[in-house]
């Protein structure tokens, strides 16, 4: 499986945008980019996924580089409730589970 | 909908004891999986199921058994608990999107301590 690299931690201020980077230089043409987040003492929750084009939903936006070797999860206006560990995951397809790395611990300052 | 439910929330076992972690989902999802999460780490896949009667091993299956007799339930059995199985266990159910991608919904977890 292709590997992802994320910063261990990031800090941001409340009500400001947050850009969470993910590098995946060995991504294959059929790998989708998934993002999940895990709030303290909870199970992970799905955030967004995409293949080539940028994607938006009610939680976040996903910006994918043209060469697909990196992507950025964008939280447009962070709140304290967005403090979590964010995981960037590559997956070809199928229903055989996800491979989680250590993710990025996002700290939101009031 | 309750989503994915797990019981118990907490459990303390002695080495060598056996127990079953329960997982149920009410979203009629075909796919279910079990993960463990050790402190400061990401989740690791233990077993998964693509439908009733079908299970397969994940990354760390040793010491665990699963079965899937119904769509709703996917219990995880520890046959003879060891201290190395102290962890937080998460169950997930999932569906496949129109783009062929698996989207998972996770339960709240079971915290297990093996003494």
Tab-separated table of C-alpha atoms in Angstrom:
chain	number	residue	atom	x	y	z
A	1	UNK	CA	0.000	0.000	0.000
A	2	UNK	CA	1.148	3.524	-0.745
A	3	UNK	CA	2.235	5.449	2.331
A	4	UNK	CA	1.111	8.831	3.603
A	5	UNK	CA	3.144	11.356	5.600
A	6	UNK	CA	1.497	13.887	7.911
A	7	UNK	CA	2.886	16.307	10.504
A	8	UNK	CA	2.607	14.968	14.035
A	9	UNK	CA	0.782	18.038	15.274
A	10	UNK	CA	-0.511	21.433	14.219
A	11	UNK	CA	-1.915	24.357	16.102
A	12	UNK	CA	-4.453	26.907	14.935
A	13	UNK	CA	-6.716	29.571	16.324
A	14	UNK	CA	-10.447	29.362	16.662
A	15	UNK	CA	-12.473	30.817	13.795
A	16	UNK	CA	-9.491	30.738	11.443
A	17	UNK	CA	-9.025	28.396	8.467
A	18	UNK	CA	-6.883	25.302	8.960
A	19	UNK	CA	-4.887	23.580	6.235
A	20	UNK	CA	-3.836	20.035	7.098
A	21	UNK	CA	-1.243	18.629	4.664
A	22	UNK	CA	-0.693	15.052	3.563
A	23	UNK	CA	2.112	13.791	1.338
A	24	UNK	CA	1.650	10.613	-0.683
A	25	UNK	CA	4.400	10.616	-3.283
A	26	UNK	CA	3.958	6.910	-4.159
A	27	UNK	CA	0.212	7.132	-4.752
A	28	UNK	CA	-1.100	4.941	-7.555
A	29	UNK	CA	-3.542	6.051	-10.199
A	30	UNK	CA	-6.393	4.142	-8.576
A	31	UNK	CA	-5.799	5.247	-4.963
A	32	UNK	CA	-8.499	7.434	-3.493
A	33	UNK	CA	-7.545	9.883	-0.723
A	34	UNK	CA	-9.680	9.557	2.400
A	35	UNK	CA	-9.711	11.701	5.524
A	36	UNK	CA	-11.060	10.636	8.892
A	37	UNK	CA	-10.831	12.383	12.235
A	38	UNK	CA	-10.928	11.088	15.786
A	39	UNK	CA	-12.193	13.352	18.546
A	40	UNK	CA	-10.899	12.658	22.071
A	41	UNK	CA	-12.202	9.389	23.522
A	42	UNK	CA	-14.327	8.663	20.441
A	43	UNK	CA	-14.159	6.430	17.410
A	44	UNK	CA	-12.982	7.897	14.113
A	45	UNK	CA	-15.489	9.629	11.853
A	46	UNK	CA	-15.453	10.029	8.098
A	47	UNK	CA	-14.641	13.510	6.823
A	48	UNK	CA	-14.196	13.433	3.056
A	49	UNK	CA	-12.617	11.549	0.155
A	50	UNK	CA	-11.562	12.271	-3.419
A	51	UNK	CA	-9.609	11.001	-6.420
A	52	UNK	CA	-8.390	13.896	-8.570
A	53	UNK	CA	-10.713	16.858	-8.351
A	54	UNK	CA	-11.128	19.060	-5.317
A	55	UNK	CA	-14.083	18.035	-3.165
A	56	UNK	CA	-16.310	19.958	-0.782
A	57	UNK	CA	-18.836	18.853	1.797
A	58	UNK	CA	-20.419	20.346	4.897
A	59	UNK	CA	-17.458	19.397	7.078
A	60	UNK	CA	-14.434	20.326	4.987
A	61	UNK	CA	-12.796	20.734	1.593
A	62	UNK	CA	-10.173	18.479	0.047
A	63	UNK	CA	-7.634	20.048	-2.270
A	64	UNK	CA	-5.635	17.548	-4.342
A	65	UNK	CA	-2.432	18.537	-6.096
A	66	UNK	CA	-2.376	18.177	-9.865
A	67	UNK	CA	0.260	15.417	-9.680
A	68	UNK	CA	-1.694	13.816	-6.795
A	69	UNK	CA	1.458	13.486	-4.697
A	70	UNK	CA	-0.026	15.633	-1.969
A	71	UNK	CA	-3.368	16.810	-0.674
A	72	UNK	CA	-4.691	19.273	1.872
A	73	UNK	CA	-7.721	19.036	4.102
A	74	UNK	CA	-9.192	22.465	4.668
A	75	UNK	CA	-11.366	23.381	7.621
A	76	UNK	CA	-12.753	26.744	6.642
A	77	UNK	CA	-13.446	28.112	10.098
A	78	UNK	CA	-12.086	26.004	12.936
A	79	UNK	CA	-13.975	25.657	16.189
A	80	UNK	CA	-12.861	24.099	19.460
A	81	UNK	CA	-14.906	21.029	18.478
A	82	UNK	CA	-12.529	20.463	15.555
A	83	UNK	CA	-9.674	19.579	17.901
A	84	UNK	CA	-8.923	15.969	16.958
A	85	UNK	CA	-6.467	13.629	15.307
A	86	UNK	CA	-6.852	13.794	11.528
A	87	UNK	CA	-5.916	10.769	9.438
A	88	UNK	CA	-5.077	10.829	5.732
A	89	UNK	CA	-5.596	7.368	4.208
A	90	UNK	CA	-5.105	5.974	0.705
A	91	UNK	CA	-7.382	3.223	-0.529
A	92	UNK	CA	-7.911	1.575	-3.888
A	93	UNK	CA	-11.388	0.250	-3.234
A	94	UNK	CA	-13.213	-2.710	-1.783
A	95	UNK	CA	-14.470	-3.386	1.735
A	96	UNK	CA	-11.350	-4.721	3.428
A	97	UNK	CA	-10.917	-1.941	5.971
A	98	UNK	CA	-8.654	1.065	6.299
A	99	UNK	CA	-4.951	1.449	7.106
A	100	UNK	CA	-4.469	4.193	9.682
A	101	UNK	CA	-1.183	5.969	10.356
A	102	UNK	CA	-0.552	8.159	13.396
A	103	UNK	CA	-2.311	11.171	11.872
A	104	UNK	CA	-2.005	14.858	12.757
A	105	UNK	CA	-3.036	16.049	16.186
A	106	UNK	CA	-4.830	19.354	15.591
A	107	UNK	CA	-4.896	21.757	18.525
A	108	UNK	CA	-7.308	24.682	18.416
A	109	UNK	CA	-6.547	27.685	20.587
A	110	UNK	CA	-9.459	29.853	21.765
B	1	UNK	CA	-30.786	5.134	14.307
B	2	UNK	CA	-28.371	4.131	17.032
B	3	UNK	CA	-25.613	3.599	14.462
B	4	UNK	CA	-22.840	1.294	15.681
B	5	UNK	CA	-23.096	0.178	19.295
B	6	UNK	CA	-20.466	-1.636	21.326
B	7	UNK	CA	-20.678	-3.372	24.677
B	8	UNK	CA	-19.198	-3.308	27.213
B	9	UNK	CA	-17.653	0.167	27.427
B	10	UNK	CA	-14.955	-1.019	29.854
B	11	UNK	CA	-13.689	-4.442	30.844
B	12	UNK	CA	-10.944	-5.766	33.099
B	13	UNK	CA	-9.782	-9.322	32.498
B	14	UNK	CA	-7.208	-11.576	34.058
B	15	UNK	CA	-4.640	-13.270	31.867
B	16	UNK	CA	-6.086	-16.422	30.358
B	17	UNK	CA	-9.724	-15.414	30.643
B	18	UNK	CA	-11.935	-15.333	27.591
B	19	UNK	CA	-14.580	-12.826	26.644
B	20	UNK	CA	-16.673	-11.544	23.749
B	21	UNK	CA	-16.859	-7.916	22.689
B	22	UNK	CA	-20.237	-7.189	21.177
B	23	UNK	CA	-20.876	-4.986	18.137
B	24	UNK	CA	-24.185	-4.224	16.459
B	25	UNK	CA	-25.258	-1.874	13.695
B	26	UNK	CA	-28.707	-0.796	12.580
B	27	UNK	CA	-27.793	0.833	9.276
B	28	UNK	CA	-28.153	-2.369	7.221
B	29	UNK	CA	-24.508	-2.106	6.176
B	30	UNK	CA	-23.108	-5.183	4.512
B	31	UNK	CA	-19.536	-4.685	5.722
B	32	UNK	CA	-18.171	-4.697	9.266
B	33	UNK	CA	-14.706	-4.646	10.823
B	34	UNK	CA	-12.809	-4.652	14.104
B	35	UNK	CA	-9.782	-2.506	14.974
B	36	UNK	CA	-7.588	-2.061	17.999
B	37	UNK	CA	-5.889	1.167	19.011
B	38	UNK	CA	-2.908	1.240	21.336
B	39	UNK	CA	-1.855	4.466	23.090
B	40	UNK	CA	-0.536	7.119	20.709
B	41	UNK	CA	-1.076	4.910	17.681
B	42	UNK	CA	-3.433	4.716	14.776
B	43	UNK	CA	-5.994	1.945	14.467
B	44	UNK	CA	-4.972	-1.514	13.295
B	45	UNK	CA	-7.367	-3.882	11.555
B	46	UNK	CA	-8.030	-7.197	13.337
B	47	UNK	CA	-10.757	-8.889	11.272
B	48	UNK	CA	-13.374	-7.816	8.774
B	49	UNK	CA	-16.518	-9.206	7.174
B	50	UNK	CA	-17.989	-8.543	3.747
B	51	UNK	CA	-21.313	-10.164	4.594
B	52	UNK	CA	-23.089	-12.677	6.793
B	53	UNK	CA	-21.072	-15.867	6.960
B	54	UNK	CA	-17.928	-14.313	5.445
B	55	UNK	CA	-14.967	-13.113	7.500
B	56	UNK	CA	-11.307	-12.498	6.805
B	57	UNK	CA	-8.158	-11.567	8.685
B	58	UNK	CA	-6.724	-8.110	8.924
B	59	UNK	CA	-3.303	-6.927	10.005
B	60	UNK	CA	-3.320	-8.278	13.596
B	61	UNK	CA	-5.688	-11.287	13.834
B	62	UNK	CA	-3.758	-13.531	16.244
B	63	UNK	CA	-5.586	-14.201	19.494
B	64	UNK	CA	-8.969	-13.115	18.171
B	65	UNK	CA	-11.905	-14.938	16.570
B	66	UNK	CA	-14.925	-13.523	14.783
B	67	UNK	CA	-18.111	-14.797	13.232
B	68	UNK	CA	-20.916	-13.082	11.346
B	69	UNK	CA	-24.200	-14.928	11.566
B	70	UNK	CA	-26.394	-11.873	10.908
B	71	UNK	CA	-25.983	-8.596	9.035
B	72	UNK	CA	-26.424	-6.645	12.270
B	73	UNK	CA	-23.938	-8.329	14.616
B	74	UNK	CA	-20.194	-8.902	14.511
B	75	UNK	CA	-18.802	-10.147	17.849
B	76	UNK	CA	-15.073	-10.319	18.586
B	77	UNK	CA	-13.862	-13.161	20.819
B	78	UNK	CA	-10.678	-13.165	22.868
B	79	UNK	CA	-9.921	-16.822	23.459
B	80	UNK	CA	-7.252	-16.499	26.157
B	81	UNK	CA	-6.563	-12.879	27.083
B	82	UNK	CA	-2.982	-11.644	27.327
B	83	UNK	CA	-1.634	-8.324	28.668
B	84	UNK	CA	-0.582	-7.461	25.089
B	85	UNK	CA	-4.286	-7.318	24.216
B	86	UNK	CA	-4.816	-4.352	26.511
B	87	UNK	CA	-6.147	-1.764	24.099
B	88	UNK	CA	-9.189	0.157	22.910
B	89	UNK	CA	-11.280	-1.832	20.458
B	90	UNK	CA	-13.388	-0.173	17.785
B	91	UNK	CA	-16.021	-1.792	15.640
B	92	UNK	CA	-17.083	-0.245	12.344
B	93	UNK	CA	-19.726	-0.841	9.737
B	94	UNK	CA	-19.444	0.428	6.198
B	95	UNK	CA	-21.021	0.774	2.788
B	96	UNK	CA	-19.577	1.264	-0.655
B	97	UNK	CA	-20.160	4.645	-2.325
B	98	UNK	CA	-21.111	5.116	-5.980
B	99	UNK	CA	-17.398	5.643	-6.684
B	100	UNK	CA	-16.602	2.217	-5.209
B	101	UNK	CA	-15.100	3.579	-2.014
B	102	UNK	CA	-15.683	2.205	1.478
B	103	UNK	CA	-17.050	4.711	4.004
B	104	UNK	CA	-16.858	3.517	7.588
B	105	UNK	CA	-18.924	4.379	10.646
B	106	UNK	CA	-17.282	3.638	13.973
B	107	UNK	CA	-18.657	2.688	17.351
B	108	UNK	CA	-17.627	4.398	20.608
B	109	UNK	CA	-15.086	1.728	21.509
B	110	UNK	CA	-14.464	-0.800	24.283
B	111	UNK	CA	-11.557	-0.188	26.653
B	112	UNK	CA	-9.985	-3.489	27.684
B	113	UNK	CA	-7.408	-3.976	30.420
B	114	UNK	CA	-5.791	-7.394	30.794
B	115	UNK	CA	-3.943	-7.936	34.062
